[in-house]
Amino acid sequence: MDYVAPVKSIHLALDDVAGLADDLAGGLHGGLDPELPAHILEEAGRFAGETLAPVDREGDRVGARFANGTVTLPDGWPALYKAWAEAGWNTVDLPPEWGGMGLPVRLATACMEMWTSACMSFSLGPVLTQGAVDALELHADRALKEKYLPKLVAGEWTATMALTEPQAGSDLAAVRTRAVKADDGTYRLTGQKIFITYAEHDLAENIVHLVLARLADAPPGTKGLSLFLVPKFLVGDDGTLGARNDVWCTGIEDKLGIHASPTCSLAFGDNGGAVGWLVGAENRGLACMFTMMNKARLFTGVQGVAVAERAYQRALAYAKTRRQGRAAGAPPDQSSLIVAHPDVRRTLMTMKAMTAAARAVAYAAAAAIDRARHARTAEAREAAERLAGLLTPVTKACCSETGVEVASLGIQIHGGMGFVEDTGAAQQYRDARIVPIYEGTNGIQAIDLVTRKVLGPGGAIAETTIAAYRDVGAAAAAIAEPRLRLLGDVVVEAADALTQATAWLRAPERSPEELLAVATPYLRLFGITAGVSYLAKAALAARARREAGDNDPIHADNIATAYFYAQAIAVGAPTLARVVIESADALPGPSSLSDFAA
Ligand SMILES: Cc1cc2nc3c(=O)[nH]c(=O)nc-3n(C[C@H](O)[C@H](O)[C@H](O)COP(=O)(O)OP(=O)(O)OC[C@H]3O[C@@H](n4cnc5c(N)ncnc54)[C@H](O)[C@@H]3O)c2cc1C
């Protein structure tokens, strides 16, 4: 098996960073059995390692195939998807009213990490379906919910999120797909969408598209977008499938990675108009989409964590079998395993520590979403909602960058064998590269963090959160054990640097141009500070567990990983703060980016 789900590490991160065990004990999730998470993680990890991981390489090689308006996934995938859905895996955190298990988002996040590590192309379909369930649950009328949610929650039907058009990528104000109201209260849609994930496939009997479109009399820009449900097959009142709707897949993309995940172009209304139903109010489509954005972006960030974990496992296994050179102290007649070379070990530790930090940030964001839904008081729910909003762009961007960087380091560990396709390291890198691009590019995430989450209404959550990070550092710094003390010092230093950079953003003399110019380094600084603080929290918990007599070596390992992250990565936080504060000035204007070759 070339992927073993790190169930123990994941469970510790859920409990020690994301507070799952405490929240269960405190009744946040009703009477949920505290033993259930271990069982769910074990079974989801088993499915990932034993069933999904083995199809990943072949899926990459064969890919999705398009012919005559239909898309065929690799052999065996329909049965695989059926087995996954019938095991109930689509339903983990979905609402019980529609057949879901109603478990914490934290648990669903951890399961999604493992399935994505095993086969990212497979997991993307369910991510979209679950996002659509959230949108319908929050905004659709009762009749639409009753007709569609039970099938979507069970995974019998799948869903898409159809936003992008050739002229409308990051800028959804440019969406042109049209919707016209019919006499019977439904709508007719015409237009073209591109890059729509899993918009055509042979895994399920119906596909439900959630489509952003514009009514004829709508105001311009994003305030004139409405959300429509457009099924591939129309659904009768008794739930049976009827006529084919006027929405057709016209082709799929030939891509760098995620070859088995079909990326489709869709034509709506070439034969008179695709029948659609309004979700939410007219002209409120983008707002409907945004209400489910935190979880959708969290799950996208988790794809970075997932790819990083598998790349690390692969690289470690290779480093323990490949022999080259002679490490210091090795016998003269024997070459050493490359893991014996300090530079290789540093690279492996960088991969491991970056993955652990990214996982911690993602699970903390998932915990905030759970508390925003379930905390006892309105005040606590509102504070958690703000924290979730703050951590969402940080998670999406930092975790996706971690995926790309760790996968790249994984290739490096394999040397030349990493650059050829045989080892799978190259696939990991190719698959990872999309994550910083879709679901809002990382540049757009950085702008969201600075302009809306920090400088927008309720932005004081930034300072509250940074203060909490500093408190964790101070707690670690107060411990006599040298590694924890030094780790704590680095956390405090990073929190101070982030505070300084945040104050710079808030200064009244800042121009919008300056703020936008440094949004990305600010987001990175936030991510590193969050990462080292959450790892310090995990290290403090590991120490407490050891003091309570738990001698599992994983606890010493978690302290060592946090210490490495602090000393090798997070010490760079003050330099990043300097980049935020000083580099806007160094950015040339558009006219100075001359093409000297011309
Ligand atoms: C494999 C794949 C799957 C996808 N799945 C889906 C899907 O299921 N549903 C769907 O609707 N879409 C999907 N997309 C589309 C995806 O969300 C878009 O590609 C993404 O939003 C970026 O839009 P774009 O490609 O037009 O790039 P552009 O918007 O043209 O961006 C180009 C560059 O300019 C930057 N940029 C753009 N505007 C600004 C700005 N205002 N300020 C600063 N920088 C800016 C961007 O950060 C980026 O670096 C998918 C794309 C791919 C490749």
Short mmCIF file of N, CA, C and O and ligand atoms in Angstrom, two decimals, residues 128 160-166 168-171 194-197 255 258 263 434 437-444 447, ligand 1:
data_model
loop_
_atom_site.label_atom_id
_atom_site.label_comp_id
_atom_site.label_asym_id
_atom_site.label_seq_id
_atom_site.Cartn_x
_atom_site.Cartn_y
_atom_site.Cartn_z
N LEU A 128 -18.03 18.76 -4.54
CA LEU A 128 -18.99 19.64 -5.20
C LEU A 128 -20.42 19.30 -4.78
O LEU A 128 -21.23 20.19 -4.53
N THR A 160 -23.03 19.98 -9.29
CA THR A 160 -21.92 20.83 -9.71
C THR A 160 -22.18 22.25 -9.22
O THR A 160 -23.30 22.60 -8.84
N MET A 161 -21.13 23.04 -9.25
CA MET A 161 -21.25 24.48 -9.00
C MET A 161 -20.81 25.15 -10.30
O MET A 161 -19.61 25.15 -10.61
N ALA A 162 -21.75 25.69 -11.06
CA ALA A 162 -21.43 26.20 -12.40
C ALA A 162 -21.42 27.73 -12.39
O ALA A 162 -22.46 28.37 -12.57
N LEU A 163 -20.24 28.30 -12.17
CA LEU A 163 -20.08 29.75 -12.11
C LEU A 163 -19.32 30.27 -13.32
O LEU A 163 -19.72 31.24 -13.96
N THR A 164 -18.19 29.61 -13.64
CA THR A 164 -17.21 30.18 -14.56
C THR A 164 -17.69 30.18 -16.02
O THR A 164 -18.31 29.23 -16.48
N GLU A 165 -17.38 31.27 -16.72
CA GLU A 165 -17.62 31.40 -18.17
C GLU A 165 -16.32 31.91 -18.80
O GLU A 165 -15.45 32.39 -18.06
N PRO A 166 -16.19 31.84 -20.12
CA PRO A 166 -14.91 32.24 -20.71
C PRO A 166 -14.45 33.64 -20.28
O PRO A 166 -13.28 33.87 -20.01
N ALA A 168 -15.67 35.25 -17.59
CA ALA A 168 -15.99 35.47 -16.17
C ALA A 168 -15.33 34.39 -15.31
O ALA A 168 -15.89 33.32 -15.11
N GLY A 169 -14.09 34.67 -14.85
CA GLY A 169 -13.39 33.73 -13.97
C GLY A 169 -13.41 34.30 -12.56
O GLY A 169 -14.41 34.17 -11.84
N SER A 170 -12.34 35.01 -12.18
CA SER A 170 -12.34 35.68 -10.87
C SER A 170 -13.44 36.73 -10.81
O SER A 170 -13.99 37.01 -9.75
N ASP A 171 -13.74 37.31 -11.95
CA ASP A 171 -14.70 38.42 -12.00
C ASP A 171 -16.09 37.91 -12.39
O ASP A 171 -16.47 37.93 -13.56
N ILE A 194 -17.76 27.14 -18.57
CA ILE A 194 -16.56 26.34 -18.82
C ILE A 194 -15.95 25.91 -17.49
O ILE A 194 -16.26 26.50 -16.44
N PHE A 195 -15.08 24.91 -17.56
CA PHE A 195 -14.30 24.45 -16.40
C PHE A 195 -15.17 23.90 -15.28
O PHE A 195 -14.83 24.06 -14.10
N ILE A 196 -16.30 23.27 -15.59
CA ILE A 196 -17.19 22.83 -14.53
C ILE A 196 -16.85 21.37 -14.14
O ILE A 196 -16.97 20.45 -14.95
N THR A 197 -16.44 21.20 -12.89
CA THR A 197 -15.98 19.91 -12.39
C THR A 197 -17.13 18.91 -12.29
O THR A 197 -18.18 19.24 -11.73
N LYS A 255 -5.74 18.34 -19.22
CA LYS A 255 -5.16 19.15 -18.14
C LYS A 255 -3.80 18.65 -17.66
O LYS A 255 -3.41 17.51 -17.90
N ILE A 258 -5.08 16.03 -12.16
CA ILE A 258 -6.43 15.50 -11.87
C ILE A 258 -7.12 15.00 -13.16
O ILE A 258 -8.24 15.39 -13.48
N THR A 263 -13.35 18.02 -16.36
CA THR A 263 -13.52 19.48 -16.30
C THR A 263 -14.25 19.88 -17.58
O THR A 263 -13.67 19.87 -18.66
N ILE A 434 -3.51 22.65 -9.30
CA ILE A 434 -4.78 23.35 -9.52
C ILE A 434 -5.31 24.02 -8.24
O ILE A 434 -6.02 25.02 -8.29
N ILE A 437 -5.49 27.61 -7.63
CA ILE A 437 -6.18 28.37 -8.70
C ILE A 437 -7.69 28.38 -8.53
O ILE A 437 -8.33 29.43 -8.56
N TYR A 438 -8.29 27.17 -8.34
CA TYR A 438 -9.77 27.20 -8.35
C TYR A 438 -10.35 27.53 -6.97
O TYR A 438 -9.62 27.69 -6.00
N GLU A 439 -11.67 27.67 -6.94
CA GLU A 439 -12.40 28.07 -5.72
C GLU A 439 -11.89 29.43 -5.20
O GLU A 439 -11.73 29.64 -4.01
N GLY A 440 -11.65 30.35 -6.14
CA GLY A 440 -11.08 31.68 -5.79
C GLY A 440 -9.57 31.55 -5.76
O GLY A 440 -9.03 30.88 -4.88
N THR A 441 -8.87 32.18 -6.70
CA THR A 441 -7.41 32.04 -6.74
C THR A 441 -6.82 32.52 -5.40
O THR A 441 -7.46 33.27 -4.66
N ASN A 442 -5.58 32.10 -5.14
CA ASN A 442 -4.97 32.50 -3.87
C ASN A 442 -4.78 34.01 -3.79
O ASN A 442 -4.83 34.60 -2.70
N GLY A 443 -4.56 34.66 -4.94
CA GLY A 443 -4.47 36.12 -4.94
C GLY A 443 -5.78 36.74 -4.45
O GLY A 443 -5.79 37.69 -3.66
N ILE A 444 -6.90 36.17 -4.92
CA ILE A 444 -8.22 36.68 -4.50
C ILE A 444 -8.44 36.38 -3.00
O ILE A 444 -9.03 37.19 -2.27
N ILE A 447 -6.66 39.06 -1.01
CA ILE A 447 -7.41 40.33 -1.04
C ILE A 447 -8.61 40.24 -0.10
O ILE A 447 -8.93 41.19 0.62
C1 LIG B 1 -9.53 21.97 -13.16
C2 LIG B 1 -10.47 23.12 -12.92
C3 LIG B 1 -11.67 22.89 -12.28
C4 LIG B 1 -12.57 23.95 -12.08
N1 LIG B 1 -13.80 23.69 -11.51
C5 LIG B 1 -14.73 24.68 -11.51
C6 LIG B 1 -16.09 24.40 -11.13
O1 LIG B 1 -16.44 23.28 -10.74
N2 LIG B 1 -17.00 25.41 -11.19
C7 LIG B 1 -16.66 26.67 -11.62
O2 LIG B 1 -17.53 27.53 -11.68
N3 LIG B 1 -15.37 26.97 -11.96
C8 LIG B 1 -14.41 26.01 -11.93
N4 LIG B 1 -13.12 26.29 -12.33
C9 LIG B 1 -12.77 27.64 -12.69
C10 LIG B 1 -11.90 28.32 -11.65
O3 LIG B 1 -12.64 28.59 -10.48
C11 LIG B 1 -11.28 29.56 -12.30
O4 LIG B 1 -10.30 29.10 -13.20
C12 LIG B 1 -10.70 30.51 -11.28
O5 LIG B 1 -11.73 31.14 -10.57
C13 LIG B 1 -9.83 31.60 -11.93
O6 LIG B 1 -10.48 32.21 -12.99
P1 LIG B 1 -9.71 32.35 -14.39
O7 LIG B 1 -9.20 31.01 -14.76
O8 LIG B 1 -10.61 33.04 -15.36
O9 LIG B 1 -8.47 33.26 -14.09
P2 LIG B 1 -8.47 34.86 -14.06
O10 LIG B 1 -9.61 35.35 -13.26
O11 LIG B 1 -8.31 35.36 -15.45
O12 LIG B 1 -7.14 35.15 -13.23
C14 LIG B 1 -5.82 35.18 -13.83
C15 LIG B 1 -4.85 35.72 -12.78
O13 LIG B 1 -5.18 37.08 -12.46
C16 LIG B 1 -5.40 37.22 -11.05
N5 LIG B 1 -6.51 38.15 -10.86
C17 LIG B 1 -7.71 38.15 -11.48
N6 LIG B 1 -8.47 39.15 -11.01
C18 LIG B 1 -7.75 39.79 -10.07
C19 LIG B 1 -8.00 40.90 -9.19
N7 LIG B 1 -9.17 41.55 -9.19
N8 LIG B 1 -7.03 41.26 -8.33
C20 LIG B 1 -5.85 40.60 -8.31
N9 LIG B 1 -5.57 39.55 -9.09
C21 LIG B 1 -6.51 39.15 -9.96
C22 LIG B 1 -5.73 35.83 -10.54
O14 LIG B 1 -5.38 35.69 -9.16
C23 LIG B 1 -4.88 34.95 -11.45
O15 LIG B 1 -3.58 34.84 -10.95
C24 LIG B 1 -12.21 25.25 -12.50
C25 LIG B 1 -10.98 25.47 -13.12
C26 LIG B 1 -10.12 24.43 -13.36
C27 LIG B 1 -8.85 24.70 -14.11
#
